[in-house]
mmCIF file of C-alpha atoms in Angstrom:
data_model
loop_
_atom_site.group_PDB
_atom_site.id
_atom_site.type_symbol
_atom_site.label_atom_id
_atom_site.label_comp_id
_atom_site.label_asym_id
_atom_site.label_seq_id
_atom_site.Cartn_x
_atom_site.Cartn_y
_atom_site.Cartn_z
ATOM 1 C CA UNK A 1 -48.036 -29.997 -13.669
ATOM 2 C CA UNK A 2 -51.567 -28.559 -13.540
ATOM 3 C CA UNK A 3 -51.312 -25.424 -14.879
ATOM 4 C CA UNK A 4 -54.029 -22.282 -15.872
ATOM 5 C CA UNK A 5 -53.896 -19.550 -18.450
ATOM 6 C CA UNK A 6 -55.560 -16.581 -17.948
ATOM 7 C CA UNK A 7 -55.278 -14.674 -21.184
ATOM 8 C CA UNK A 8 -55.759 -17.965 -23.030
ATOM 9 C CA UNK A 9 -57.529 -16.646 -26.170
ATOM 10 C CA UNK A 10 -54.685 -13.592 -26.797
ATOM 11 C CA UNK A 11 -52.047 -13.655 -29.386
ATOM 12 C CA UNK A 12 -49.341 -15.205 -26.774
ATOM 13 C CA UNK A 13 -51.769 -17.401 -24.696
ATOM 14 C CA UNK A 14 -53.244 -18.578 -27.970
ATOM 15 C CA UNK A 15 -49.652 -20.220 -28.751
ATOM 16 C CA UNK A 16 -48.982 -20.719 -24.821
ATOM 17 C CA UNK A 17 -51.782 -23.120 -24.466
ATOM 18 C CA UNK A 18 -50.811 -26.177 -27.242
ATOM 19 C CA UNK A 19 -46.917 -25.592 -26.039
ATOM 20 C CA UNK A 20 -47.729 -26.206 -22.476
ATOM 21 C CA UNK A 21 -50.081 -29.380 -23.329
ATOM 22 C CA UNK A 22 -47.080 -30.688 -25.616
ATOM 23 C CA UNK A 23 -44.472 -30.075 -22.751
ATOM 24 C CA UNK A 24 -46.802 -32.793 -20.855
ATOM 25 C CA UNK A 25 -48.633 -30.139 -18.616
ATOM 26 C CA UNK A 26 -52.197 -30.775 -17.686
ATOM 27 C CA UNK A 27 -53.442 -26.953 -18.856
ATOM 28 C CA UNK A 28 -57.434 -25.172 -17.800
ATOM 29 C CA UNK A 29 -57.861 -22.429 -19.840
ATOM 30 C CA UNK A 30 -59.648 -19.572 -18.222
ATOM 31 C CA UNK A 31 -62.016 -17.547 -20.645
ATOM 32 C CA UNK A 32 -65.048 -15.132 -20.368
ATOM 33 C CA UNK A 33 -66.871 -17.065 -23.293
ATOM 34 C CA UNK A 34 -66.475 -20.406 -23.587
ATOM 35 C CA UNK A 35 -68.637 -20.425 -26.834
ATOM 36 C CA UNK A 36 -65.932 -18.440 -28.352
ATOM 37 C CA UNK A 37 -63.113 -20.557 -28.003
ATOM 38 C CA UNK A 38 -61.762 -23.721 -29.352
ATOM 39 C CA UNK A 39 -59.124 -25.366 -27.324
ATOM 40 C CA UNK A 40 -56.841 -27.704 -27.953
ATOM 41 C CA UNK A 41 -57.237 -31.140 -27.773
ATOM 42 C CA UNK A 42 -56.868 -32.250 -23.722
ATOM 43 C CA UNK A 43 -57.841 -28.422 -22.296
ATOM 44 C CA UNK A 44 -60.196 -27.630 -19.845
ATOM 45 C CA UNK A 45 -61.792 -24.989 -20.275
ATOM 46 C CA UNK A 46 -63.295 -22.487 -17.307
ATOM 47 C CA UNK A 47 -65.737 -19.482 -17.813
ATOM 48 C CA UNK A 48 -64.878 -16.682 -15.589
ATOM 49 C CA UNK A 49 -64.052 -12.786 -15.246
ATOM 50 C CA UNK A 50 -61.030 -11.576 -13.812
ATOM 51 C CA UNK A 51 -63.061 -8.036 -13.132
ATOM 52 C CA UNK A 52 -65.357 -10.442 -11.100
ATOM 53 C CA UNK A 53 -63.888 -12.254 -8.527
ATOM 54 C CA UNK A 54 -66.828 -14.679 -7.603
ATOM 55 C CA UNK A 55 -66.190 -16.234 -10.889
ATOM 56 C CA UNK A 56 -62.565 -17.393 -10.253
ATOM 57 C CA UNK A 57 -62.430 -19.863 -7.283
ATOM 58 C CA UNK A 58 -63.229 -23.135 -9.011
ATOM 59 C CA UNK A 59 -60.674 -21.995 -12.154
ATOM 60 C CA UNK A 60 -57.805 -22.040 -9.708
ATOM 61 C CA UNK A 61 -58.810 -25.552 -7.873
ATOM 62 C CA UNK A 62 -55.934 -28.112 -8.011
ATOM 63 C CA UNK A 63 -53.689 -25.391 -9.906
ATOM 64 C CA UNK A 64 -50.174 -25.466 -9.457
ATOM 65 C CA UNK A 65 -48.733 -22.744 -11.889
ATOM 66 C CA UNK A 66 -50.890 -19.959 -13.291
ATOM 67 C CA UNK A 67 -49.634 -17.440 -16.372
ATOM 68 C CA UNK A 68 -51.095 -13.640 -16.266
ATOM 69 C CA UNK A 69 -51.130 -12.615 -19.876
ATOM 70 C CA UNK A 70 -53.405 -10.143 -19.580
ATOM 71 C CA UNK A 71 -53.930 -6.801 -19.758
ATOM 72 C CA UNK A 72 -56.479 -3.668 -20.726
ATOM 73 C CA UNK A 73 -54.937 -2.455 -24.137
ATOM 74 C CA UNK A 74 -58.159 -1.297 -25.504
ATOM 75 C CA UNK A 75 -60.297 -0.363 -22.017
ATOM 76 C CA UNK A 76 -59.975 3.316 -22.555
ATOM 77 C CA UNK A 77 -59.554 5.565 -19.642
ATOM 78 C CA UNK A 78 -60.015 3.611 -17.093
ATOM 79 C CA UNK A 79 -57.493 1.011 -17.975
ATOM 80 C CA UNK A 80 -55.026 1.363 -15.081
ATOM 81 C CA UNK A 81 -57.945 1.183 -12.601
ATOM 82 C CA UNK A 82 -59.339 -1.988 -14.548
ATOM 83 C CA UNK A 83 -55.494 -3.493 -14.612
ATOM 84 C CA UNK A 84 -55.221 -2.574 -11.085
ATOM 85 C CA UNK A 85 -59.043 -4.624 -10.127
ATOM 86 C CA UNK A 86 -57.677 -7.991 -12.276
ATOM 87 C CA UNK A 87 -54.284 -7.878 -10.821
ATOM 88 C CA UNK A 88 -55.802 -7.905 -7.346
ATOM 89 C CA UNK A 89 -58.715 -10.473 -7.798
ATOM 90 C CA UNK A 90 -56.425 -12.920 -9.365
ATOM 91 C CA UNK A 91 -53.725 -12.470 -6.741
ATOM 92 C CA UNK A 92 -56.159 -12.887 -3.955
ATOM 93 C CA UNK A 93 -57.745 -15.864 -5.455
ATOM 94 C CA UNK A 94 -54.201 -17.759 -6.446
ATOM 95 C CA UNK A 95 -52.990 -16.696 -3.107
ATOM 96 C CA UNK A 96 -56.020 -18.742 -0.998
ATOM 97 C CA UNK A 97 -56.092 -21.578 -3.985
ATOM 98 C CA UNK A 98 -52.249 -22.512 -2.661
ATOM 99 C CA UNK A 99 -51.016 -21.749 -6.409
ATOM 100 C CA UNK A 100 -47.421 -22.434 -6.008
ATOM 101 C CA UNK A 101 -45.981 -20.409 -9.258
ATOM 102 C CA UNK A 102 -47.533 -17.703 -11.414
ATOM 103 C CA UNK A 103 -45.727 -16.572 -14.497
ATOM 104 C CA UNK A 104 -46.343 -12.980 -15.881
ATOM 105 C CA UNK A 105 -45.670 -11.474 -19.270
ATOM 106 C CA UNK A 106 -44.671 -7.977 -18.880
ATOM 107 C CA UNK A 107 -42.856 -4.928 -20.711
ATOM 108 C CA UNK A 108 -39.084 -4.164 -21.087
ATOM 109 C CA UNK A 109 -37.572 -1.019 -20.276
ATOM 110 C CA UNK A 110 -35.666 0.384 -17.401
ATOM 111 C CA UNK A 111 -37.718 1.443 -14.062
ATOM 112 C CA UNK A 112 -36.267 4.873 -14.089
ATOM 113 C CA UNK A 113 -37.575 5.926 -17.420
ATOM 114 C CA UNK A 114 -40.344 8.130 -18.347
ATOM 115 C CA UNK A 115 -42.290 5.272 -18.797
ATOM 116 C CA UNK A 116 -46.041 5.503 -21.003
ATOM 117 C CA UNK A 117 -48.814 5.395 -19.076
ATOM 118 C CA UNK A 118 -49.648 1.717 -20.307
ATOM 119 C CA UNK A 119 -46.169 0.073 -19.487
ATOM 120 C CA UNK A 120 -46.085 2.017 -16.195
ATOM 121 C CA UNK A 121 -49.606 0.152 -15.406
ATOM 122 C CA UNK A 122 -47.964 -3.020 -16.358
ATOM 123 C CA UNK A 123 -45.360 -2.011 -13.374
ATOM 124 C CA UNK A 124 -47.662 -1.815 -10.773
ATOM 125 C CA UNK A 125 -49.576 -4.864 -12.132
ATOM 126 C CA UNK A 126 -46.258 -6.398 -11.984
ATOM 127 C CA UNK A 127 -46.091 -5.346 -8.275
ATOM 128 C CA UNK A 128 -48.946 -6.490 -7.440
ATOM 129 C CA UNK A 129 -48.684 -9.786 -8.693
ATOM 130 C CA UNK A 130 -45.741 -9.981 -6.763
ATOM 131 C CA UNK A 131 -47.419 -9.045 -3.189
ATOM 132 C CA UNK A 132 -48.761 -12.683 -2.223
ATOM 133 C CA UNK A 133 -48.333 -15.856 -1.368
ATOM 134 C CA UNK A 134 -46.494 -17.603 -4.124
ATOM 135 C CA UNK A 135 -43.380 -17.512 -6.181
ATOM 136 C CA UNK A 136 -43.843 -15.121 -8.907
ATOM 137 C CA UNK A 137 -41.375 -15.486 -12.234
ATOM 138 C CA UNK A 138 -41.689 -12.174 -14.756
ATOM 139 C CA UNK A 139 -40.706 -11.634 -18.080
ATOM 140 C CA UNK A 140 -40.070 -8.601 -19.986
ATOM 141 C CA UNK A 141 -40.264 -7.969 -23.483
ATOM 142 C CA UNK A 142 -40.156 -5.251 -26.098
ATOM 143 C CA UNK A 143 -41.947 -5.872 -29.358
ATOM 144 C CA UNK A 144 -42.923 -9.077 -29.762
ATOM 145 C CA UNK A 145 -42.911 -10.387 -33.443
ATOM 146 C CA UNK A 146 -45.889 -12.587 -35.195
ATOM 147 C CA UNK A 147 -49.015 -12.829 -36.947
ATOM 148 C CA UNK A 148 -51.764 -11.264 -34.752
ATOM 149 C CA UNK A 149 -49.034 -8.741 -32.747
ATOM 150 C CA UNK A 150 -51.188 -5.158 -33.122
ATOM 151 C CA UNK A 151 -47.494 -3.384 -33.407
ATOM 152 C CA UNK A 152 -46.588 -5.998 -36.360
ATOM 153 C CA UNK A 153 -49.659 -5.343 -38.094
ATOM 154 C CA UNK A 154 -48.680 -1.720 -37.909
ATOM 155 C CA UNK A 155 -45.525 -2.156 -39.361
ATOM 156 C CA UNK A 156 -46.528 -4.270 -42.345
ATOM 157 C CA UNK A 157 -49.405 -1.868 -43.265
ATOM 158 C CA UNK A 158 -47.563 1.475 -43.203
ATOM 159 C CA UNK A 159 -44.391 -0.912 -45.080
ATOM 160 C CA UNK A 160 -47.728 -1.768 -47.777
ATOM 161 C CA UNK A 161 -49.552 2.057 -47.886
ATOM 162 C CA UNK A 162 -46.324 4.501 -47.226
ATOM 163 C CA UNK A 163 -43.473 5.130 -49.416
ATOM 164 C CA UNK A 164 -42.427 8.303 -47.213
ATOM 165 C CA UNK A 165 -43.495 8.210 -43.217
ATOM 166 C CA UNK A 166 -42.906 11.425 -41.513
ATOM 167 C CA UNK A 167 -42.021 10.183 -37.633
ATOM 168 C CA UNK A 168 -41.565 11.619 -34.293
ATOM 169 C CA UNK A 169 -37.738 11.423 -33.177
ATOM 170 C CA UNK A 170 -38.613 7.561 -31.682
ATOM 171 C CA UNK A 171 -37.979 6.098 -35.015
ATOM 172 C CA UNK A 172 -34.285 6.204 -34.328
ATOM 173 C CA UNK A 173 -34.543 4.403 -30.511
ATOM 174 C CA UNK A 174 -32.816 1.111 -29.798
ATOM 175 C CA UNK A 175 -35.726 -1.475 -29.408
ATOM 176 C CA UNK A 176 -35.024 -5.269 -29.112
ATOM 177 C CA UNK A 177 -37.797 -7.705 -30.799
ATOM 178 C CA UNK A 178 -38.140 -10.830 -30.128
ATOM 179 C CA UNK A 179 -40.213 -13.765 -31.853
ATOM 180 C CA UNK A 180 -43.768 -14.790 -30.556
ATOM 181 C CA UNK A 181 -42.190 -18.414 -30.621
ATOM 182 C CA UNK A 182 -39.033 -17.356 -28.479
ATOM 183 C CA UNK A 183 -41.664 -16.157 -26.072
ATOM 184 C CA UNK A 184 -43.623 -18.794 -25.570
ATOM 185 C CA UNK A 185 -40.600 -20.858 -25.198
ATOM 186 C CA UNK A 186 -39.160 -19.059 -22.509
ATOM 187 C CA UNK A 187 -42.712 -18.978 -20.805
ATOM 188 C CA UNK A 188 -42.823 -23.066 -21.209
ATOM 189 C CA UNK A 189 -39.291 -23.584 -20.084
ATOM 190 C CA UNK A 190 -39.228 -21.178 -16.778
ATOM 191 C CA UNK A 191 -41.594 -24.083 -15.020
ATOM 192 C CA UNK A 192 -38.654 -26.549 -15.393
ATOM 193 C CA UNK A 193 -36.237 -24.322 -14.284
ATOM 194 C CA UNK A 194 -37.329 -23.764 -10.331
ATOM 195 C CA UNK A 195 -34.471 -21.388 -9.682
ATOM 196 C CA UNK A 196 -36.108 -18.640 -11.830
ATOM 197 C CA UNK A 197 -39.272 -18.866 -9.330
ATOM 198 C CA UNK A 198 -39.336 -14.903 -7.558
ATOM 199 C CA UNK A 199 -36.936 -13.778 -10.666
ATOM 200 C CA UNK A 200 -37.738 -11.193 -12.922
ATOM 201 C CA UNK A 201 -35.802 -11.463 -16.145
ATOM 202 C CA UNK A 202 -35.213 -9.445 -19.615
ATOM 203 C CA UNK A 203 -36.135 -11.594 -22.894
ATOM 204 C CA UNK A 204 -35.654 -10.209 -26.202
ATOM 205 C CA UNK A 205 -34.317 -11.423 -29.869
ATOM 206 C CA UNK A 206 -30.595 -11.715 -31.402
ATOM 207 C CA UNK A 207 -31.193 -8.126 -33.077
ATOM 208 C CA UNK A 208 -31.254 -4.695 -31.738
ATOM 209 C CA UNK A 209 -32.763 -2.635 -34.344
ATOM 210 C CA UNK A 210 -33.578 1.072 -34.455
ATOM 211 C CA UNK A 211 -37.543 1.092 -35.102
ATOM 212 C CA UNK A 212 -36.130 2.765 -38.754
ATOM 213 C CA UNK A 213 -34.437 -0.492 -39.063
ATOM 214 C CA UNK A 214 -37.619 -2.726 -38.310
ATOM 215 C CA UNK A 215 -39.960 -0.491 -40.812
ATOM 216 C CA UNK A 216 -37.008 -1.060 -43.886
ATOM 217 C CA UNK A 217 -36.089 -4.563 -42.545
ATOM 218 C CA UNK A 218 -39.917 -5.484 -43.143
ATOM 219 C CA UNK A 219 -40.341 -3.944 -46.387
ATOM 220 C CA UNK A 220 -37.158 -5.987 -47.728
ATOM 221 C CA UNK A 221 -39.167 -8.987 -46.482
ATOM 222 C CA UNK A 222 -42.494 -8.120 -47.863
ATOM 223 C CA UNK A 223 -40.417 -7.499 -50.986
ATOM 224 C CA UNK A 224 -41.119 -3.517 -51.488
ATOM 225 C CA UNK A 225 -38.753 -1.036 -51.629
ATOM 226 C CA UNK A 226 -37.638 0.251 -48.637
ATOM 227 C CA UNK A 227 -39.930 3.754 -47.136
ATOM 228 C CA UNK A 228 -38.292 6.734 -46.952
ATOM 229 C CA UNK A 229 -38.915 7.579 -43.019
ATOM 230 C CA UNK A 230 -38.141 10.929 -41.845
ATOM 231 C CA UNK A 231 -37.804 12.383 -38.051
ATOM 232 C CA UNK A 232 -38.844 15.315 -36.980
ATOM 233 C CA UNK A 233 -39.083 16.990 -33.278
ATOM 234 C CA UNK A 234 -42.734 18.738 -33.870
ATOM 235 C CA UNK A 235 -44.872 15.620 -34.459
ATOM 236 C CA UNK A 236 -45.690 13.924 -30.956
ATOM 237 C CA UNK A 237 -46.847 10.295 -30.160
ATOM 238 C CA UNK A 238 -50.232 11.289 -29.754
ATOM 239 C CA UNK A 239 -50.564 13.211 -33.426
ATOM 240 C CA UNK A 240 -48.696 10.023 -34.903
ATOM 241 C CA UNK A 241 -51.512 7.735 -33.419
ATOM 242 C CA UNK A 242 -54.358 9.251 -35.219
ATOM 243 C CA UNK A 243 -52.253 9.321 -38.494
ATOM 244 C CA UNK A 244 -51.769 5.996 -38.072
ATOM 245 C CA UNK A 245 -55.449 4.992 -37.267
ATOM 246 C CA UNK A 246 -56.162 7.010 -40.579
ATOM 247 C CA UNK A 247 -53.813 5.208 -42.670
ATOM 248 C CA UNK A 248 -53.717 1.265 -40.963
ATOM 249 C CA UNK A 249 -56.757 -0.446 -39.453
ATOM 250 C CA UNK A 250 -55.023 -0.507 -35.756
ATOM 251 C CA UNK A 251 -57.774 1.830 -34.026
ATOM 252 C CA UNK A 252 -56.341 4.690 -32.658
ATOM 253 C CA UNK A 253 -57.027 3.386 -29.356
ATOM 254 C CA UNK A 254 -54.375 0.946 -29.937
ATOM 255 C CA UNK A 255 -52.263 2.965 -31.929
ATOM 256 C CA UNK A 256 -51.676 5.538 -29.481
ATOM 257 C CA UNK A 257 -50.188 3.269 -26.709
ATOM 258 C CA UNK A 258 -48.486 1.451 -29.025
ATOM 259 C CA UNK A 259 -46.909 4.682 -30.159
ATOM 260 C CA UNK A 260 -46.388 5.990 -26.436
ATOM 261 C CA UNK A 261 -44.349 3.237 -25.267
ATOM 262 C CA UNK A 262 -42.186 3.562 -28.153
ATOM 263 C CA UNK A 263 -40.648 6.670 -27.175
ATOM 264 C CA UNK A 264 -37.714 4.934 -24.921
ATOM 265 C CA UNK A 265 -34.676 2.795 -25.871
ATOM 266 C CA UNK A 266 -35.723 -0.668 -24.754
ATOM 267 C CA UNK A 267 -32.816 -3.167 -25.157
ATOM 268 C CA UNK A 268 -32.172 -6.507 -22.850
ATOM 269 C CA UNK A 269 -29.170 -5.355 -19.979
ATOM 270 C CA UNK A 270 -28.928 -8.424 -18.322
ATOM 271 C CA UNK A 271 -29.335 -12.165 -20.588
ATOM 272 C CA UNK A 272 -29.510 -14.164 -17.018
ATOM 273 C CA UNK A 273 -32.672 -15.916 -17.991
ATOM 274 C CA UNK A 274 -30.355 -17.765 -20.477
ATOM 275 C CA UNK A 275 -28.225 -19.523 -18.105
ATOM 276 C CA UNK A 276 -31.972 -21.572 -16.567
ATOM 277 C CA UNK A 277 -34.133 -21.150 -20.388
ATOM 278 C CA UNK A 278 -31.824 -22.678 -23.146
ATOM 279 C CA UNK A 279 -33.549 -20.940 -26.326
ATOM 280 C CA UNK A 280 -32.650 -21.243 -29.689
ATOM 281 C CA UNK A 281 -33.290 -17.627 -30.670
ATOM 282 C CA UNK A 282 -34.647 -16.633 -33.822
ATOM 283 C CA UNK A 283 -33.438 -13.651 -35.897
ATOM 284 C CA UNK A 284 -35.891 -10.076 -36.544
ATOM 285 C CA UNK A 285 -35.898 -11.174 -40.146
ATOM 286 C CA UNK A 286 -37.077 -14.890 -39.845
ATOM 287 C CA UNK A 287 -39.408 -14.031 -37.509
ATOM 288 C CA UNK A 288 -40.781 -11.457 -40.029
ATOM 289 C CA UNK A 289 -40.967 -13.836 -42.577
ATOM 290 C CA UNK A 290 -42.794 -16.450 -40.470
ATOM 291 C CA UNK A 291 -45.051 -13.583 -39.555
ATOM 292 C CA UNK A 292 -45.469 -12.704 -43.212
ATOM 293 C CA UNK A 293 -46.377 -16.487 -44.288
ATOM 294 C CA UNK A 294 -49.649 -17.407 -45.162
ATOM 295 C CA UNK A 295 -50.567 -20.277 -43.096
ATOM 296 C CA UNK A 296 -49.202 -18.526 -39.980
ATOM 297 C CA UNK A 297 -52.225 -19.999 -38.552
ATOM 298 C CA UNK A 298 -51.860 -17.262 -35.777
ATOM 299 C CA UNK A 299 -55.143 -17.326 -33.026
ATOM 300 C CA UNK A 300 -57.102 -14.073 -33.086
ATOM 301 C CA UNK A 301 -56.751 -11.705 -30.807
ATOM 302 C CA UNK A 302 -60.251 -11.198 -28.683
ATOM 303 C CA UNK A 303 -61.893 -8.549 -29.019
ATOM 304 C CA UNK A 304 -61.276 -4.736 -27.412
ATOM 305 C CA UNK A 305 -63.205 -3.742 -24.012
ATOM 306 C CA UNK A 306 -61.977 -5.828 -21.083
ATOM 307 C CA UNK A 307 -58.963 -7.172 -19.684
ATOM 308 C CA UNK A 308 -57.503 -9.496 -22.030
ATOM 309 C CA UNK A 309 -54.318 -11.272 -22.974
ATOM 310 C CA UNK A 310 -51.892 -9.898 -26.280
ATOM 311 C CA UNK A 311 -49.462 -7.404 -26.155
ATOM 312 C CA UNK A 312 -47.618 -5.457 -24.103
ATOM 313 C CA UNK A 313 -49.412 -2.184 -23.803
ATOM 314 C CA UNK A 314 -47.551 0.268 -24.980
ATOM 315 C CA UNK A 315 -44.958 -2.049 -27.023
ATOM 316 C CA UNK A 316 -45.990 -4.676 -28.985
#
């Protein structure tokens, strides 16, 4: 199948790419600076903008599939309306390319809930992405687990610098990770499966963990004794970001909706996706330690400003 990656360059599309060429795909990656990346062996590679729609119509020439894997994590204020512009542009441009099947990564948690301002964006991108003229398949997932996830990196630094965390009350929510491999697994295996084409499943990991879990669960792994986290009602999401840009190097930009979309329970309700997707799951603390390993070999996330593929805002 011909397939495109927008987002190719991010800490998912960067593993996305080589699993979709070794699944026998034909894959064009589309990237805003060629220069700056090295594809795998067999990739085509396509300069364009998703902010710019002149730049897109020759990416999406002879594509059958197309993943969205991108979002505005770092784009400040404006993010939702910048979200809102690549959404739209790519839509349009899929839509009169005859792109059968686009694939989006979004974020889990229930539609009802107070959502942060980053996963509700991811919503309406969500929507729409949805509003055209071909099948669209979505994914949701909490924290996804690997080497390059901003939200890991987190984790392992206050695990390394912290022996007591003081936390806002979201420490003790229900969150269910899931490995960076696992996703791109269930991201490769949705194009076989045409019955999940206009679905929208859940994806997550074997483990539900309490975020006071994950922190002592990763310090066991790192081999350090385990912090001594305590909750209290007075600190809010947007205090703990800047303590956290103080005492990690996630900018606080990052940090805070990170932080934000922390603040529900986010746990799988409905496993359908594994009836089409057979995936051998791995557990939170292997995928730790194959986070933790030091040929993890994980692709760099690009650089903070514009629309770009990685994690879910607000989550991982």
């Amino acid at each position: 199948m011909h397939v495109l990656v927008t987002g190719a360059t991010g800490f998912v599309g960067g593993r996305l790419v080589p699993a979709l060429t070794s699944a026998g795909h034909e894959v064009r990656a589309l990237v805003r600076d060629p220069s700056a990346y090295d594809p795998p062996p067999g990739v085509e590679v396509v300069q364009g903008d998703l902010l710019e729609p002149g730049t897109l119509a020759s990416a999406f020439e002879g594509i059958e599939a197309a993943y969205y894997l991108v979002h505005s994590m770092r784009a400040g204020d404006d993010f939702e309306e910048r979200d809102r512009s690549a959404a739209g542009n790519f839509a349009a441009v899929a839509s009169d390319a005859g792109v059968e099947r686009v694939v989006y990564l979004g974020g889990l948690g229930e539609d009802g809930d107070d959502l942060s301002p980053h996963l509700r964006s991811r919503r309406e991108v969500e929507m729409i992405l949805a509003d055209a003229d071909y099948a669209l398949t979505t994914l949701r997932a909490a924290v996804i687990v690997g080497d390059g996830s901003a939200s890991f990196r987190m984790v392992r630094q206050l695990v390394r610098r912290l022996p007591l965390m003081v936390t806002p009350r979201w420490v003790r929510n229900e969150c269910q990770p899931i490995a960076v491999d696992d996703v791109v697994a269930y991201l490769v295996g949705v194009l076989d499966a045409p019955e999940t084409a206009g679905e929208t499943y859940g994806i997550g990991g074997p483990d539900v963990l309490t975020y006071r879990e994950m922190l002592a669960r990763t310090a066991e792994a790192m081999g350090r004794r385990r912090p001594l986290v305590l909750s209290v009602p007075v600190l809010t999401p947007k205090l703990s970001s800047y303590w956290i840009g103080l005492v990690t190097d996630v900018p606080t930009a990052v940090a805070r909706p990170l932080v934000l979309g922390l603040k529900n329970p986010v746990v799988v309700t409905d496993d359908a996706i594994r009836d089409h997707v057979p995936v051998e799951l791995t557990t939170f603390d292997d995928a730790v330690r194959k986070a933790l390993a030091p040929d993890a070999g994980t692709p760099s996330p690009a650089p903070g400003g514009n629309p770009t593929a990685g994690e879910r805002g607000g989550r991982r």
